[in-house]
mmCIF file of C-alpha atoms in Angstrom:
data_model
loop_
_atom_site.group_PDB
_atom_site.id
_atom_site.type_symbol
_atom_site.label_atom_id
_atom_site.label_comp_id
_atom_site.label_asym_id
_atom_site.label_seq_id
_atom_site.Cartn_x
_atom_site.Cartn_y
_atom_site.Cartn_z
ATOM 1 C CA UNK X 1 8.459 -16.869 -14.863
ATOM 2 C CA UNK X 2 6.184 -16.934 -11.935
ATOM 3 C CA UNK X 3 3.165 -19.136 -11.920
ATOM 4 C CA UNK X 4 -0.294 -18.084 -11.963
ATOM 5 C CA UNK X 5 -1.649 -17.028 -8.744
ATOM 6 C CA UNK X 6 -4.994 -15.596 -7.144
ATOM 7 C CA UNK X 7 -6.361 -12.277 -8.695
ATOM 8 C CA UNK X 8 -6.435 -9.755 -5.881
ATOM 9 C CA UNK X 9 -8.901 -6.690 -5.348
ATOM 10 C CA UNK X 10 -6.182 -4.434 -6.930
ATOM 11 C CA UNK X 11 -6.143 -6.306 -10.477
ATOM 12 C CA UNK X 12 -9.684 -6.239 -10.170
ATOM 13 C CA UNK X 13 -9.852 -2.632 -9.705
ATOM 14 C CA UNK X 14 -6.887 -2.374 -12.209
ATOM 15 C CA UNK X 15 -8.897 -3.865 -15.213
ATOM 16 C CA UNK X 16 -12.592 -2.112 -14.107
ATOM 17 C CA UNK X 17 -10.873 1.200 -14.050
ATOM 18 C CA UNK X 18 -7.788 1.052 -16.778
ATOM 19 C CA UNK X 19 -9.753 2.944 -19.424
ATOM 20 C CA UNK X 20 -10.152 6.044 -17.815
ATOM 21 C CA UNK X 21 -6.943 6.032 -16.154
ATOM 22 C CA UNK X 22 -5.413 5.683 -19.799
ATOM 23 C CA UNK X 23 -7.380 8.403 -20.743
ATOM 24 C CA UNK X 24 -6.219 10.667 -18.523
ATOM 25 C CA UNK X 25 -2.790 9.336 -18.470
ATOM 26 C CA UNK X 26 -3.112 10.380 -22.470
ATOM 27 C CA UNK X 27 -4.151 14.113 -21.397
ATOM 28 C CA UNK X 28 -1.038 14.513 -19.140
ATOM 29 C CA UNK X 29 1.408 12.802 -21.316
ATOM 30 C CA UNK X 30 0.381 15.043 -23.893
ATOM 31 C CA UNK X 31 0.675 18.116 -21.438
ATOM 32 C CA UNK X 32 4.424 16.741 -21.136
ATOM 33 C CA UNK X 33 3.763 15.655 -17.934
ATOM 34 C CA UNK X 34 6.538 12.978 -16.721
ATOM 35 C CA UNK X 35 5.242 9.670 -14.583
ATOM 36 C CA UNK X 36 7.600 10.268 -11.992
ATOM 37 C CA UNK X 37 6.434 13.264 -11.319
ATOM 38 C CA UNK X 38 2.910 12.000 -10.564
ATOM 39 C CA UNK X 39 4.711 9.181 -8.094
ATOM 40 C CA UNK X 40 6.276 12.100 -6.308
ATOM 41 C CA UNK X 41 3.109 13.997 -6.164
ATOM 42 C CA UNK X 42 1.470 10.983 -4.224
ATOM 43 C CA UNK X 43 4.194 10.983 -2.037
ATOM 44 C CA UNK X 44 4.259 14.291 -1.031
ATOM 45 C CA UNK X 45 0.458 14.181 -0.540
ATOM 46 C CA UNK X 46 0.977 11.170 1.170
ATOM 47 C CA UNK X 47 3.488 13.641 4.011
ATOM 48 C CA UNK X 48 0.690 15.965 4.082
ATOM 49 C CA UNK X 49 -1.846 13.945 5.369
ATOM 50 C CA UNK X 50 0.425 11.860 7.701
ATOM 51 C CA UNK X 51 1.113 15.389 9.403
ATOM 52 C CA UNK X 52 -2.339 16.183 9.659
ATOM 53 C CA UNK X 53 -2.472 12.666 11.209
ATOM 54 C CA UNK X 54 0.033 12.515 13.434
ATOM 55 C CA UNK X 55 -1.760 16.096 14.955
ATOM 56 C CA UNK X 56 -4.809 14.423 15.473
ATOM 57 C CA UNK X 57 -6.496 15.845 12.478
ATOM 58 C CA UNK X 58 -8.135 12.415 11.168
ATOM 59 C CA UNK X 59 -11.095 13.704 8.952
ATOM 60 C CA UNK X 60 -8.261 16.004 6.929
ATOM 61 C CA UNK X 61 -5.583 13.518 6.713
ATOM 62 C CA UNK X 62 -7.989 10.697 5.821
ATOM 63 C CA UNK X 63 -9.333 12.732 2.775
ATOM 64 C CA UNK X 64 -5.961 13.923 1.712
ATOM 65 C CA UNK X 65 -5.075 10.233 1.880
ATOM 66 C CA UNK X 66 -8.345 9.727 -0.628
ATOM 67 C CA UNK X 67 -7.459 12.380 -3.101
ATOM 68 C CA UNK X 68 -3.817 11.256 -3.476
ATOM 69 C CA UNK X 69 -5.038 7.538 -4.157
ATOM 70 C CA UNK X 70 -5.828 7.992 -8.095
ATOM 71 C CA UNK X 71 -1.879 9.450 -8.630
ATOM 72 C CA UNK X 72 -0.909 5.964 -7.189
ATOM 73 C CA UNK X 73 -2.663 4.301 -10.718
ATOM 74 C CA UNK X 74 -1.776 7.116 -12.969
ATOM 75 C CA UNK X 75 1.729 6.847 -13.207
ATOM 76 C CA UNK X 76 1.861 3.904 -14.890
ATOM 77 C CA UNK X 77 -1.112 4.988 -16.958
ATOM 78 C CA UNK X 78 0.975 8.594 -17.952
ATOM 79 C CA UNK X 79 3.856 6.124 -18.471
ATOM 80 C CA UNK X 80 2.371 4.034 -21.147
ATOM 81 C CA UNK X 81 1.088 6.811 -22.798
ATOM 82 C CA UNK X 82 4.573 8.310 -23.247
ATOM 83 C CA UNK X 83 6.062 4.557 -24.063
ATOM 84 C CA UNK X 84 8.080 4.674 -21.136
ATOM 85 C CA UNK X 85 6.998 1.927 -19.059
ATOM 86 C CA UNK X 86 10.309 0.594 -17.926
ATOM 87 C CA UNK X 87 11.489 -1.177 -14.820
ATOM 88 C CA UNK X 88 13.125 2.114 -12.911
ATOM 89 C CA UNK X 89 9.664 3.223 -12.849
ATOM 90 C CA UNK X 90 8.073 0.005 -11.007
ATOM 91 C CA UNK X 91 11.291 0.041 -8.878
ATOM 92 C CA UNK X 92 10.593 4.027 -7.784
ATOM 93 C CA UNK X 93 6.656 3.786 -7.487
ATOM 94 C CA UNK X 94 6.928 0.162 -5.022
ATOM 95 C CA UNK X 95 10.054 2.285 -2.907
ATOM 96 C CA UNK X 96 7.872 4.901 -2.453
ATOM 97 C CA UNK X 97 4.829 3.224 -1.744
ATOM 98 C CA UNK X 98 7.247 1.889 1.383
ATOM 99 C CA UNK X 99 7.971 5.305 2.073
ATOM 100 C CA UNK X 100 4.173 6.677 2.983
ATOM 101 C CA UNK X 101 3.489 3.425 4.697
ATOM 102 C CA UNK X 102 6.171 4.661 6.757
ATOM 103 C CA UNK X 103 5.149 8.364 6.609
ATOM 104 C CA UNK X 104 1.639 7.438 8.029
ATOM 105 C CA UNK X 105 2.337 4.358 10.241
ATOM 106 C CA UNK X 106 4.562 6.750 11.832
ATOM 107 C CA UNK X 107 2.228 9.623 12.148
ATOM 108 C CA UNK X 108 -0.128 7.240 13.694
ATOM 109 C CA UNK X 109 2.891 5.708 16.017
ATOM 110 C CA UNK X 110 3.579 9.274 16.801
ATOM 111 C CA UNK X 111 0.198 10.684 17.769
ATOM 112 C CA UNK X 112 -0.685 7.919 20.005
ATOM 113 C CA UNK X 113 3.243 8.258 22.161
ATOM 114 C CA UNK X 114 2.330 11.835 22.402
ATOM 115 C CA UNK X 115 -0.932 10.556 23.934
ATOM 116 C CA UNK X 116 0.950 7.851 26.042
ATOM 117 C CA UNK X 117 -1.104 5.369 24.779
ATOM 118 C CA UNK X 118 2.246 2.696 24.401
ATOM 119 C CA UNK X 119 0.040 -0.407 23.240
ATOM 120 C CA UNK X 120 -1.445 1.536 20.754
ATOM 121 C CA UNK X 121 2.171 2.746 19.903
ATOM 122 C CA UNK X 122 3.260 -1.251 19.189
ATOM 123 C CA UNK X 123 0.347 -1.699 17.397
ATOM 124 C CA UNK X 124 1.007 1.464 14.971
ATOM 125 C CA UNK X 125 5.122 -0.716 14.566
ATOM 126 C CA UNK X 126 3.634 -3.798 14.299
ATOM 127 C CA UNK X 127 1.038 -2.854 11.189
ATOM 128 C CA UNK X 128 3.983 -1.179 10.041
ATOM 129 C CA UNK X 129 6.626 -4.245 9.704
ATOM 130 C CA UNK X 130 3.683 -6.377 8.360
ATOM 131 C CA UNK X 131 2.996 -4.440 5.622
ATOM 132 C CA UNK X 132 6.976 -3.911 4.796
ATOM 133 C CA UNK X 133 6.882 -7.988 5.287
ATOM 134 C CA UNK X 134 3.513 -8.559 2.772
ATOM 135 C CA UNK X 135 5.835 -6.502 -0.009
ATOM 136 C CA UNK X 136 9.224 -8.366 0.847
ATOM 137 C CA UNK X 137 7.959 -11.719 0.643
ATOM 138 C CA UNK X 138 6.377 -10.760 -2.901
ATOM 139 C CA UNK X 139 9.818 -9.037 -3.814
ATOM 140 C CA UNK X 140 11.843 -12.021 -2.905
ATOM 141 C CA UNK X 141 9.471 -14.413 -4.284
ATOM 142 C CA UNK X 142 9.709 -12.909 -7.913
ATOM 143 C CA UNK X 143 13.261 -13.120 -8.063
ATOM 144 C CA UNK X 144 14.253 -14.935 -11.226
ATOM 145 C CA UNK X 145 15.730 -17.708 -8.890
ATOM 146 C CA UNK X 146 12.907 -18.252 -7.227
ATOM 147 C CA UNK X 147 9.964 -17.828 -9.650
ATOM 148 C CA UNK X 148 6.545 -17.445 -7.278
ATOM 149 C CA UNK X 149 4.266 -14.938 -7.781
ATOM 150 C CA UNK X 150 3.313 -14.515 -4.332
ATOM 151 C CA UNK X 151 0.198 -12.409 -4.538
ATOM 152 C CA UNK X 152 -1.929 -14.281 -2.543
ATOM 153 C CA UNK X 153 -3.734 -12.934 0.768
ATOM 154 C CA UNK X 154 -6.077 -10.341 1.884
ATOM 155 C CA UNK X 155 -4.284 -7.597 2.912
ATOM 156 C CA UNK X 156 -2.676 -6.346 -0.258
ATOM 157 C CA UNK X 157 -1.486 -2.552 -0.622
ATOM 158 C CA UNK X 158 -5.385 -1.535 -1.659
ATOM 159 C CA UNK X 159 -6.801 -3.519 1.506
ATOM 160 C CA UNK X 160 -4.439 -1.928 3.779
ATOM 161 C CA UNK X 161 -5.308 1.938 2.261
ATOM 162 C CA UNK X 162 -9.005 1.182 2.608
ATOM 163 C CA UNK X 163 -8.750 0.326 6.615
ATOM 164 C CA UNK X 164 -6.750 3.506 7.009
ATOM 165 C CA UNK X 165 -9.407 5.594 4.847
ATOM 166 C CA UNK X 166 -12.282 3.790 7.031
ATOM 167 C CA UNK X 167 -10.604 4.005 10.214
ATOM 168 C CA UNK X 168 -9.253 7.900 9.902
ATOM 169 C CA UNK X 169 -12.403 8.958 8.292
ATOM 170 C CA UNK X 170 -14.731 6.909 10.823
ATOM 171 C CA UNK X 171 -12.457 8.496 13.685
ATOM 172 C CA UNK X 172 -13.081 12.478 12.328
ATOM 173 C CA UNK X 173 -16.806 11.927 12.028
ATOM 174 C CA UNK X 174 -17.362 10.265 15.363
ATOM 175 C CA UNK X 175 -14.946 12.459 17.335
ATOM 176 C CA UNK X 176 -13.207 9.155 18.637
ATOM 177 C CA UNK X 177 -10.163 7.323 18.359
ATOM 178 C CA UNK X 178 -11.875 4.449 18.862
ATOM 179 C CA UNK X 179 -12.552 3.215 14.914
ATOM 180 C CA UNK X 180 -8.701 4.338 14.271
ATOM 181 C CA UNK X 181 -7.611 1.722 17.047
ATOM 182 C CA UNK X 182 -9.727 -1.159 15.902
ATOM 183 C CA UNK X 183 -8.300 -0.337 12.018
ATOM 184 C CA UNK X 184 -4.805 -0.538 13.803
ATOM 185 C CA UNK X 185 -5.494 -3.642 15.553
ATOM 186 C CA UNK X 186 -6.931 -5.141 12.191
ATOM 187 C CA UNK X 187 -4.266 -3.924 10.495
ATOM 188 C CA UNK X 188 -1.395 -5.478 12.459
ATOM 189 C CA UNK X 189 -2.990 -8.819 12.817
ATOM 190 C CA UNK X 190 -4.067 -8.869 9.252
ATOM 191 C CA UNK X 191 -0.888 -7.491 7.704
ATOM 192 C CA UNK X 192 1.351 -9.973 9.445
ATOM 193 C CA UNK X 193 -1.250 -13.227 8.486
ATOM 194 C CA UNK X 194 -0.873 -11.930 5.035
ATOM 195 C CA UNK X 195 3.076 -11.997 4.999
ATOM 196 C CA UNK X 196 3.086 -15.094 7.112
ATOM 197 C CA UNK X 197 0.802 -16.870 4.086
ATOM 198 C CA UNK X 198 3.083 -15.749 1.178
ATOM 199 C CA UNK X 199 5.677 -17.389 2.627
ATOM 200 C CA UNK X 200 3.905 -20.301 3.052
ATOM 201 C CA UNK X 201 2.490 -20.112 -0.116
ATOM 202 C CA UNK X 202 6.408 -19.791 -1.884
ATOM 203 C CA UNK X 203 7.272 -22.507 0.619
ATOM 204 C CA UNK X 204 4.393 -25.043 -0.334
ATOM 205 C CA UNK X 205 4.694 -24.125 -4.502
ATOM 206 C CA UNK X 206 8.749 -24.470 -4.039
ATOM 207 C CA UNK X 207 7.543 -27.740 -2.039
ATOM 208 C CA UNK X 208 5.844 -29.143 -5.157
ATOM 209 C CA UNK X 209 8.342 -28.603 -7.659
ATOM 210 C CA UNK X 210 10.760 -31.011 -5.666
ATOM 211 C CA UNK X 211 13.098 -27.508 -4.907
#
């Protein structure tokens, strides 16, 4: 099993906010409503607002982005309700979480090539691969052979949505791309430190146990 590691802002979130989510995971279980459903929901909100994004249209595609962040909780919470809170499920949500990192990394990668703005461009791929690289090394760490729960780091999956809510939001009420390149910039930087510390965290636990 993997050993005990730092509680992150999500699992602090998780636990001040799992009673309501259970509540209304109830309602929609009861309305027959399956989880996977709700997972593809967030996805396809999550195309919506990276094609408002990669338009230019930062105050719509931030708040889409904002709306579709409770369906990202309450799958799991419609999933318990229905007693079906099995490992394809994980597997699906976590696959297509990497698919609207993608989907709006992309947008943003887009928008600023249309612009010619290159550097801004490598910035967009480069906050892209680190946050592919902070769920890998998590992934690979919890493998049964390895046994590290590699959660540590500030730039978890709730970290990263909140610069891209701050930065796209900031940018559509100031009129400027200037908050949405300084999110970018933070978010490469601080994506890649994050990956780069798991593995050293795996490396230095795997260290200690003599492996």
């Amino acid at each position: 099993m993997p050993e005990d590691a730092p509680k992150t802002l999500t699992d602090q979130l998780r636990r001040l906010t799992i009673g309501p989510l259970n509540r209304c995971g109830g309602a929609l279980a009861r309305l027959g409503v399956h989880p996977d459903w709700v997972t593809l929901a967030g996805l396809a909100l999550a195309a919506v607002a990276a094609l408002s994004l990669a338009r230019g249209e930062w105050l719509l595609g931030g708040l889409i982005l904002l709306f579709s962040l409770p369906l990202d909780a309450l799958d799991g919470a419609v999933a318990r309700a229905l007693g079906r809170a099995g490992a394809f499920g994980m597997v699906l949500d976590s696959t297509l979480d990497r698919y609207a990192d993608g989907l709006i990394f992309g947008a943003l990668g887009y928008y600023f090539a249309a612009q010619g703005r290159l550097d801004m461009l490598a910035l967009a791929l480069a906050a892209l691969a680190g946050s592919y690289l902070v769920s890998y090394v998590r992934a690979r760490a919890d493998d049964v052979r390895v046994g590290v729960s590699a959660t540590v780091g500030l730039f978890t999956r709730l970290e990263r949505v909140v610069v891209i809510l701050v930065m796209t939001i900031g940018s559509g009420l100031m009129g400027s791309t200037l908050p949405l390149e300084i999110g970018i910039f933070v978010l490469a930087l601080g994506t890649n430190i994050t990956a780069l510390q798991r593995l050293w965290h795996v490396y230095s636990t795997l260290k200690n146990r003599g492996e």
